[in-house]
GROMACS .gro file of C-alpha atoms in nm:
model
  410
    1MET     CA    1   7.187  15.147  18.545
    2ARG     CA    2   7.317  14.955  18.847
    3SER     CA    3   7.690  14.896  18.829
    4ALA     CA    4   7.867  14.603  18.991
    5ASP     CA    5   8.001  14.819  19.273
    6THR     CA    6   7.675  14.999  19.343
    7VAL     CA    7   7.479  14.878  19.646
    8THR     CA    8   7.136  15.035  19.684
    9GLY     CA    9   6.987  15.064  20.031
   10LEU     CA   10   6.628  15.135  20.135
   11VAL     CA   11   6.556  15.287  20.475
   12LEU     CA   12   6.195  15.288  20.599
   13SER     CA   13   6.132  15.482  20.918
   14GLY     CA   14   5.874  15.420  21.188
   15GLY     CA   15   5.538  15.577  21.252
   16GLY     CA   16   5.257  15.329  21.311
   17ALA     CA   17   4.972  15.385  21.065
   18ARG     CA   18   5.175  15.663  20.905
   19ALA     CA   19   5.380  15.393  20.732
   20ALA     CA   20   5.102  15.373  20.472
   21TYR     CA   21   5.279  15.670  20.312
   22GLN     CA   22   5.581  15.449  20.242
   23VAL     CA   23   5.367  15.200  20.049
   24GLY     CA   24   5.242  15.481  19.825
   25VAL     CA   25   5.601  15.581  19.753
   26LEU     CA   26   5.693  15.221  19.668
   27LYS     CA   27   5.393  15.196  19.437
   28ALA     CA   28   5.513  15.506  19.250
   29LEU     CA   29   5.867  15.364  19.224
   30MET     CA   30   5.737  15.050  19.056
   31ARG     CA   31   5.538  15.264  18.812
   32LEU     CA   32   5.838  15.482  18.726
   33ARG     CA   33   6.054  15.175  18.672
   34ARG     CA   34   5.802  15.033  18.426
   35GLU     CA   35   5.768  15.363  18.244
   36ALA     CA   36   6.146  15.390  18.208
   37GLY     CA   37   6.158  15.050  18.043
   38ALA     CA   38   6.398  14.926  18.310
   39ASP     CA   39   6.430  14.559  18.386
   40VAL     CA   40   6.141  14.494  18.625
   41GLY     CA   41   6.268  14.152  18.728
   42PRO     CA   42   6.544  14.228  18.979
   43ASN     CA   43   6.474  14.372  19.319
   44PRO     CA   44   6.595  14.737  19.303
   45PHE     CA   45   6.717  14.727  19.664
   46ASP     CA   46   7.020  14.529  19.779
   47VAL     CA   47   6.991  14.626  20.146
   48ILE     CA   48   6.654  14.686  20.313
   49CYS     CA   49   6.637  14.841  20.661
   50GLY     CA   50   6.326  14.922  20.860
   51THR     CA   51   6.218  15.048  21.197
   52SER     CA   52   5.883  15.008  21.374
   53ALA     CA   53   5.603  14.985  21.115
   54GLY     CA   54   5.875  15.050  20.858
   55ALA     CA   55   6.036  14.723  20.970
   56ILE     CA   56   5.716  14.539  20.878
   57ASN     CA   57   5.710  14.698  20.533
   58ALA     CA   58   6.082  14.625  20.495
   59ALA     CA   59   6.041  14.258  20.587
   60ALA     CA   60   5.746  14.220  20.349
   61LEU     CA   61   5.961  14.356  20.065
   62ALA     CA   62   6.260  14.143  20.157
   63CYS     CA   63   6.057  13.822  20.175
   64ARG     CA   64   5.943  13.873  19.816
   65ALA     CA   65   6.270  14.013  19.684
   66ASP     CA   66   6.244  13.783  19.381
   67ASP     CA   67   5.937  13.975  19.265
   68ALA     CA   68   5.936  14.337  19.380
   69GLU     CA   69   5.620  14.416  19.181
   70ARG     CA   70   5.424  14.149  19.361
   71ALA     CA   71   5.570  14.250  19.697
   72VAL     CA   72   5.445  14.606  19.652
   73GLN     CA   73   5.109  14.487  19.522
   74ASP     CA   74   5.065  14.267  19.829
   75LEU     CA   75   5.159  14.557  20.058
   76CYS     CA   76   4.910  14.782  19.880
   77ALA     CA   77   4.636  14.522  19.923
   78VAL     CA   78   4.693  14.518  20.300
   79TRP     CA   79   4.724  14.894  20.354
   80GLU     CA   80   4.436  14.985  20.121
   81ASN     CA   81   4.195  14.766  20.315
   82PHE     CA   82   4.317  14.813  20.671
   83ARG     CA   83   4.094  14.795  20.974
   84ALA     CA   84   4.220  14.869  21.324
   85GLU     CA   85   4.109  14.529  21.453
   86GLN     CA   86   4.375  14.371  21.228
   87VAL     CA   87   4.642  14.541  21.442
   88TYR     CA   88   4.496  14.565  21.793
   89ARG     CA   89   4.193  14.457  21.991
   90ALA     CA   90   3.937  14.727  21.915
   91ASP     CA   91   3.631  14.563  22.071
   92SER     CA   92   3.494  14.682  22.404
   93LEU     CA   93   3.616  14.382  22.602
   94GLY     CA   94   3.965  14.400  22.454
   95VAL     CA   95   3.992  14.773  22.524
   96ILE     CA   96   3.869  14.728  22.881
   97ARG     CA   97   4.120  14.451  22.947
   98SER     CA   98   4.414  14.656  22.824
   99GLY     CA   99   4.356  15.029  22.799
  100ALA     CA  100   4.101  15.081  23.074
  101GLN     CA  101   4.312  14.889  23.326
  102TRP     CA  102   4.625  15.072  23.215
  103LEU     CA  103   4.470  15.417  23.255
  104THR     CA  104   4.321  15.319  23.590
  105MET     CA  105   4.662  15.199  23.703
  106LEU     CA  106   4.809  15.537  23.613
  107SER     CA  107   4.541  15.718  23.809
  108VAL     CA  108   4.554  15.514  24.132
  109GLY     CA  109   4.908  15.378  24.113
  110TRP     CA  110   4.996  15.048  24.278
  111LEU     CA  111   4.801  15.120  24.593
  112VAL     CA  112   4.523  14.886  24.495
  113ALA     CA  113   4.647  14.531  24.532
  114ARG     CA  114   4.440  14.391  24.246
  115TRP     CA  115   4.641  14.597  23.996
  116ARG     CA  116   4.952  14.419  24.121
  117ARG     CA  117   4.794  14.095  24.003
  118ALA     CA  118   4.666  14.236  23.672
  119ARG     CA  119   4.976  14.435  23.573
  120PRO     CA  120   4.836  14.574  23.247
  121LYS     CA  121   5.115  14.596  22.990
  122SER     CA  122   5.000  14.859  22.743
  123LEU     CA  123   4.723  15.086  22.626
  124LEU     CA  124   4.622  14.847  22.347
  125ASP     CA  125   4.651  14.472  22.288
  126ASN     CA  126   4.825  14.411  21.954
  127GLY     CA  127   4.761  14.037  21.953
  128PRO     CA  128   4.586  14.050  21.611
  129LEU     CA  129   4.901  14.196  21.453
  130ALA     CA  130   5.085  13.866  21.500
  131ASP     CA  131   4.821  13.684  21.295
  132LEU     CA  132   4.837  13.948  21.020
  133LEU     CA  133   5.217  13.931  20.999
  134THR     CA  134   5.213  13.552  20.982
  135GLN     CA  135   4.992  13.575  20.674
  136ALA     CA  136   5.145  13.883  20.508
  137VAL     CA  137   5.519  13.842  20.570
  138PRO     CA  138   5.653  13.500  20.458
  139LEU     CA  139   5.972  13.509  20.664
  140GLU     CA  140   6.039  13.145  20.581
  141ARG     CA  141   6.140  13.255  20.228
  142LEU     CA  142   6.417  13.487  20.343
  143ASP     CA  143   6.704  13.236  20.364
  144ALA     CA  144   6.654  13.113  20.008
  145LEU     CA  145   6.622  13.465  19.866
  146LEU     CA  146   6.946  13.570  20.032
  147ALA     CA  147   7.124  13.258  19.907
  148GLN     CA  148   6.996  13.317  19.552
  149GLY     CA  149   7.130  13.672  19.546
  150HIS     CA  150   6.797  13.855  19.532
  151LEU     CA  151   6.894  14.047  19.844
  152ARG     CA  152   7.214  14.134  20.028
  153ALA     CA  153   7.068  14.198  20.376
  154LEU     CA  154   6.758  14.278  20.579
  155ALA     CA  155   6.785  14.474  20.903
  156VAL     CA  156   6.527  14.570  21.163
  157THR     CA  157   6.587  14.770  21.478
  158ALA     CA  158   6.449  14.751  21.829
  159SER     CA  159   6.525  14.916  22.162
  160SER     CA  160   6.596  14.712  22.475
  161TYR     CA  161   6.412  14.815  22.789
  162THR     CA  162   6.630  14.565  22.975
  163SER     CA  163   6.977  14.689  22.883
  164GLY     CA  164   6.896  15.033  22.744
  165GLU     CA  165   7.075  14.955  22.417
  166HIS     CA  166   6.950  15.018  22.067
  167VAL     CA  167   6.996  14.700  21.862
  168THR     CA  168   6.994  14.640  21.488
  169PHE     CA  169   6.919  14.278  21.406
  170TYR     CA  170   7.043  14.191  21.058
  171HIS     CA  171   7.018  13.886  20.836
  172SER     CA  172   7.271  13.887  20.552
  173ALA     CA  173   7.362  13.671  20.254
  174GLN     CA  174   7.729  13.672  20.350
  175PRO     CA  175   7.878  13.695  20.701
  176MET     CA  176   7.923  14.059  20.795
  177GLN     CA  177   8.115  14.197  21.088
  178PRO     CA  178   7.880  14.337  21.356
  179TRP     CA  179   7.935  14.698  21.449
  180SER     CA  180   7.910  14.870  21.783
  181ARG     CA  181   7.868  15.234  21.874
  182THR     CA  182   7.777  15.414  22.195
  183GLN     CA  183   7.453  15.256  22.325
  184ARG     CA  184   7.379  15.095  21.988
  185ARG     CA  185   7.502  14.775  21.835
  186ALA     CA  186   7.433  14.530  21.555
  187VAL     CA  187   7.356  14.162  21.599
  188PRO     CA  188   7.334  13.896  21.325
  189ALA     CA  189   7.006  13.711  21.367
  190GLN     CA  190   6.749  13.489  21.203
  191ILE     CA  191   6.483  13.758  21.184
  192GLY     CA  192   6.145  13.630  21.289
  193LEU     CA  193   5.800  13.738  21.395
  194ALA     CA  194   5.918  13.842  21.742
  195HIS     CA  195   6.167  14.088  21.594
  196LEU     CA  196   5.892  14.260  21.394
  197LEU     CA  197   5.661  14.277  21.695
  198ALA     CA  198   5.942  14.419  21.907
  199SER     CA  199   6.046  14.679  21.651
  200SER     CA  200   5.687  14.799  21.608
  201ALA     CA  201   5.592  14.806  21.978
  202ILE     CA  202   5.508  15.178  22.013
  203PRO     CA  203   5.599  15.275  22.371
  204PHE     CA  204   5.306  15.264  22.615
  205VAL     CA  205   5.066  15.183  22.328
  206PHE     CA  206   5.171  14.825  22.244
  207PRO     CA  207   5.334  14.563  22.471
  208SER     CA  208   5.706  14.495  22.447
  209ALA     CA  209   5.838  14.166  22.306
  210GLU     CA  210   6.099  13.932  22.449
  211LEU     CA  211   6.400  13.849  22.233
  212GLU     CA  212   6.707  13.636  22.302
  213TRP     CA  213   7.055  13.746  22.203
  214GLY     CA  214   7.396  13.712  22.358
  215GLY     CA  215   7.276  13.414  22.559
  216ALA     CA  216   7.013  13.609  22.751
  217ALA     CA  217   6.654  13.724  22.707
  218GLU     CA  218   6.568  14.094  22.700
  219TRP     CA  219   6.248  14.294  22.658
  220PHE     CA  220   6.237  14.515  22.351
  221GLY     CA  221   6.018  14.799  22.230
  222ASP     CA  222   5.991  15.026  21.931
  223GLY     CA  223   6.316  15.063  21.739
  224SER     CA  224   6.266  15.436  21.690
  225MET     CA  225   6.349  15.494  22.056
  226ARG     CA  226   6.712  15.597  22.104
  227GLN     CA  227   6.772  15.557  21.731
  228THR     CA  228   7.029  15.828  21.683
  229ALA     CA  229   7.148  15.718  21.337
  230PRO     CA  230   6.864  15.560  21.133
  231ILE     CA  231   7.063  15.551  20.807
  232SER     CA  232   7.371  15.393  20.965
  233PRO     CA  233   7.265  15.024  20.936
  234ALA     CA  234   7.223  15.050  20.558
  235ILE     CA  235   7.571  15.201  20.523
  236HIS     CA  236   7.730  14.942  20.755
  237LEU     CA  237   7.569  14.670  20.544
  238GLY     CA  238   7.741  14.807  20.234
  239ALA     CA  239   7.499  15.056  20.077
  240THR     CA  240   7.668  15.313  19.854
  241ARG     CA  241   7.343  15.494  19.784
  242VAL     CA  242   7.037  15.512  20.005
  243LEU     CA  243   6.671  15.588  19.943
  244VAL     CA  244   6.513  15.712  20.266
  245VAL     CA  245   6.134  15.718  20.298
  246GLY     CA  246   6.008  15.903  20.603
  247ALA     CA  247   5.668  15.906  20.767
  248GLY     CA  248   5.662  16.273  20.862
  249ARG     CA  249   5.772  16.607  20.724
  250MET     CA  250   6.147  16.662  20.734
  251ASN     CA  251   6.101  17.040  20.736
  252GLU     CA  252   5.801  17.230  20.862
  253PRO     CA  253   5.671  17.522  20.653
  254PRO     CA  254   5.790  17.869  20.760
  255ASP     CA  255   5.451  17.975  20.897
  256ARG     CA  256   5.433  17.884  21.266
  257ARG     CA  257   5.111  17.719  21.374
  258VAL     CA  258   5.006  17.817  21.724
  259ASN     CA  259   4.677  17.686  21.861
  260ASN     CA  260   4.687  17.749  22.233
  261GLN     CA  261   4.380  17.595  22.389
  262GLY     CA  262   4.510  17.588  22.741
  263TYR     CA  263   4.724  17.340  22.928
  264PRO     CA  264   4.824  17.051  22.696
  265SER     CA  265   4.636  16.725  22.731
  266LEU     CA  266   4.807  16.389  22.775
  267ALA     CA  267   4.731  16.324  22.406
  268GLN     CA  268   4.915  16.641  22.302
  269ILE     CA  269   5.216  16.556  22.515
  270ALA     CA  270   5.218  16.195  22.392
  271GLY     CA  271   5.189  16.308  22.031
  272HIS     CA  272   5.476  16.552  22.077
  273ALA     CA  273   5.689  16.279  22.236
  274MET     CA  274   5.611  16.037  21.952
  275SER     CA  275   5.706  16.296  21.692
  276SER     CA  276   6.037  16.335  21.870
  277ILE     CA  277   6.088  15.958  21.876
  278PHE     CA  278   5.982  15.887  21.519
  279LEU     CA  279   6.085  16.196  21.322
  280ASP     CA  280   6.363  16.404  21.475
  281ALA     CA  281   6.648  16.150  21.460
  282LEU     CA  282   6.592  16.084  21.089
  283ALA     CA  283   6.604  16.453  20.998
  284VAL     CA  284   6.924  16.500  21.199
  285ASP     CA  285   7.088  16.191  21.045
  286ILE     CA  286   7.010  16.312  20.693
  287GLU     CA  287   7.172  16.646  20.774
  288ARG     CA  288   7.475  16.461  20.912
  289LEU     CA  289   7.505  16.250  20.596
  290GLU     CA  290   7.487  16.556  20.371
  291ARG     CA  291   7.747  16.735  20.582
  292ILE     CA  292   7.988  16.440  20.560
  293ASN     CA  293   7.938  16.421  20.184
  294ARG     CA  294   8.020  16.791  20.148
  295THR     CA  295   8.331  16.750  20.362
  296LEU     CA  296   8.453  16.447  20.167
  297ALA     CA  297   8.405  16.636  19.842
  298LEU     CA  298   8.665  16.888  19.960
  299LEU     CA  299   8.934  16.626  20.026
  300PRO     CA  300   9.205  16.554  19.768
  301PRO     CA  301   9.199  16.199  19.626
  302GLU     CA  302   9.500  16.076  19.827
  303THR     CA  303   9.346  16.194  20.154
  304LEU     CA  304   9.009  16.042  20.063
  305ARG     CA  305   9.172  15.705  20.000
  306ALA     CA  306   9.329  15.717  20.346
  307THR     CA  307   8.998  15.752  20.530
  308ALA     CA  308   8.736  15.485  20.595
  309LEU     CA  309   8.462  15.736  20.520
  310ARG     CA  310   8.306  15.739  20.175
  311PRO     CA  311   8.041  15.956  20.012
  312VAL     CA  312   7.693  15.804  20.011
  313GLN     CA  313   7.434  15.924  19.762
  314ALA     CA  314   7.100  15.982  19.933
  315LEU     CA  315   6.750  16.051  19.807
  316VAL     CA  316   6.489  16.144  20.067
  317ILE     CA  317   6.114  16.122  20.006
  318SER     CA  318   5.893  16.248  20.286
  319PRO     CA  319   5.537  16.382  20.318
  320SER     CA  320   5.465  16.719  20.161
  321GLN     CA  321   5.166  16.765  20.392
  322ARG     CA  322   5.119  16.746  20.767
  323LEU     CA  323   4.999  16.394  20.842
  324ASP     CA  324   4.846  16.527  21.165
  325ASP     CA  325   4.602  16.731  20.955
  326ILE     CA  326   4.506  16.427  20.751
  327ALA     CA  327   4.457  16.225  21.069
  328GLY     CA  328   4.234  16.498  21.209
  329ARG     CA  329   3.997  16.457  20.916
  330HIS     CA  330   3.968  16.082  20.983
  331GLN     CA  331   3.987  16.075  21.361
  332ALA     CA  332   3.622  15.980  21.400
  333ARG     CA  333   3.689  15.660  21.204
  334LEU     CA  334   3.870  15.507  21.501
  335PRO     CA  335   3.662  15.219  21.644
  336THR     CA  336   3.416  15.350  21.903
  337PRO     CA  337   3.572  15.169  22.204
  338VAL     CA  338   3.917  15.301  22.111
  339ARG     CA  339   3.782  15.650  22.050
  340THR     CA  340   3.613  15.640  22.388
  341LEU     CA  341   3.936  15.527  22.554
  342LEU     CA  342   4.145  15.797  22.386
  343ARG     CA  343   3.893  16.066  22.472
  344GLY     CA  344   4.006  16.019  22.830
  345VAL     CA  345   4.356  16.143  22.739
  346GLY     CA  346   4.244  16.426  22.513
  347VAL     CA  347   4.177  16.283  22.166
  348SER     CA  348   3.849  16.428  22.039
  349GLY     CA  349   3.676  16.604  21.753
  350GLN     CA  350   3.738  16.590  21.381
  351GLY     CA  351   3.874  16.817  21.110
  352ARG     CA  352   3.971  17.163  21.230
  353GLN     CA  353   3.820  17.084  21.570
  354ALA     CA  354   4.034  16.774  21.616
  355GLN     CA  355   4.237  16.750  21.935
  356GLY     CA  356   4.517  16.498  21.985
  357ALA     CA  357   4.543  16.425  21.610
  358THR     CA  358   4.917  16.359  21.632
  359LEU     CA  359   4.861  16.066  21.868
  360ALA     CA  360   4.570  15.943  21.657
  361SER     CA  361   4.782  15.956  21.340
  362TYR     CA  362   4.989  15.662  21.468
  363LEU     CA  363   4.685  15.448  21.555
  364LEU     CA  364   4.449  15.514  21.262
  365PHE     CA  365   4.479  15.180  21.090
  366GLU     CA  366   4.164  15.252  20.893
  367ALA     CA  367   4.139  15.226  20.514
  368GLU     CA  368   4.011  15.578  20.452
  369TYR     CA  369   4.313  15.725  20.629
  370THR     CA  370   4.575  15.482  20.499
  371ARG     CA  371   4.452  15.523  20.141
  372GLU     CA  372   4.491  15.900  20.163
  373LEU     CA  373   4.844  15.859  20.295
  374MET     CA  374   4.926  15.614  20.016
  375ALA     CA  375   4.793  15.859  19.757
  376LEU     CA  376   5.010  16.133  19.907
  377GLY     CA  377   5.318  15.908  19.902
  378GLU     CA  378   5.257  15.817  19.540
  379ALA     CA  379   5.207  16.182  19.440
  380ASP     CA  380   5.518  16.298  19.630
  381ALA     CA  381   5.735  16.031  19.464
  382LEU     CA  382   5.599  16.107  19.117
  383ALA     CA  383   5.669  16.476  19.176
  384LEU     CA  384   6.036  16.375  19.217
  385ARG     CA  385   6.036  16.178  18.893
  386GLU     CA  386   6.366  16.319  18.762
  387GLU     CA  387   6.544  16.271  19.095
  388VAL     CA  388   6.417  15.913  19.124
  389MET     CA  389   6.517  15.827  18.768
  390GLY     CA  390   6.862  15.974  18.822
  391PHE     CA  391   6.908  15.798  19.155
  392PHE     CA  392   6.836  15.453  19.009
  393GLY     CA  393   6.978  15.528  18.665
  394TRP     CA  394   6.655  15.415  18.502
  395GLY     CA  395   6.657  15.704  18.255
  396GLU     CA  396   7.007  15.605  18.144
  397GLN     CA  397   6.882  15.265  18.032
  398ALA     CA  398   6.600  15.420  17.830
  399ASP     CA  399   6.839  15.669  17.667
  400LEU     CA  400   7.083  15.392  17.578
  401GLU     CA  401   6.809  15.186  17.415
  402ALA     CA  402   6.689  15.492  17.221
  403ARG     CA  403   7.041  15.563  17.090
  404GLU     CA  404   7.086  15.199  16.988
  405ALA     CA  405   6.755  15.213  16.800
  406GLN     CA  406   6.869  15.528  16.617
  407VAL     CA  407   7.197  15.361  16.516
  408ARG     CA  408   7.012  15.056  16.383
  409ALA     CA  409   6.771  15.277  16.187
  410ALA     CA  410   7.060  15.471  16.030
   0.00000   0.00000   0.00000
């Protein structure tokens, strides 16, 4: 059961379409809570932090913090029925205006004067995403939910192309002191649509977004870039225990997979770079947290009281399968104009013959793919039933009620 001094944080990492996995995990959590007989009214998370597509899921949860069951149901409805055109222009004209110009610019540089006038911004135009977020994430509810105590804080992260800093924008129920570390800082803000678009702007793929803070405007991109401590915002905002839901495997299986088909394509290099951006920092930060916890456990009580550090309980749920492999099976479901565009950088084939599946895994906003990721997330969370119950203390409530029933019967 949640005690008065327990603050539960949720950290949702980035990963484009891979974030469907997180929704499956959340669906399983709601099921386990019901099965445990726990009070399904309160929001189980006091602090919700998200990055990239995880920021969108985080904001959707936060904006319905008075009804977590409905929030997860609404998220499931979106991710189970996704089509790429809800996120980016997938028609021929839209792809030509963005991706084709962008690739041509890369091939001929700025030597052709007309490209100076066009200045394509990204591979894909994510204009449709703004419309989807306006409908699916009722940000106008956030102030009231914070004031009513349904939530302690929401935080989303973005990376400034202008200043080079990594910024966590947070909206809290009570004033909280901003924190600052090397090349990363926190800023209190009224989180809006622009923050979500900025946080989820995958580098090169989606256009950056302009945000104002500190009296100036800066251009921001995906929050996973330069994010050296993904769990840190939740802890700074008061979390004493943290549930971390990744969008990629934390540890690869011991068997090395080598498929040398010659010099790597642009898609292979881009996929490798994205994996570094979206996955590596989270794995390292989890290791750091566990190491600090082990160190603190060795300190005598008087020494522990003298330090600002405190142990933080963490539960990590991440995919048990390679999401690249799943993407490879669905790669052909990308809209034809997008598939044609990506073929130029090395994305091709399907199944075992798929090339560039890592890059495709971030862009496959198609129901068949997202549903499989959701099913995997749900299965992985249910496989950790005992750990989840212990983390939230849901089993303790059921045991207490059972003991009380036995006493009454006696």
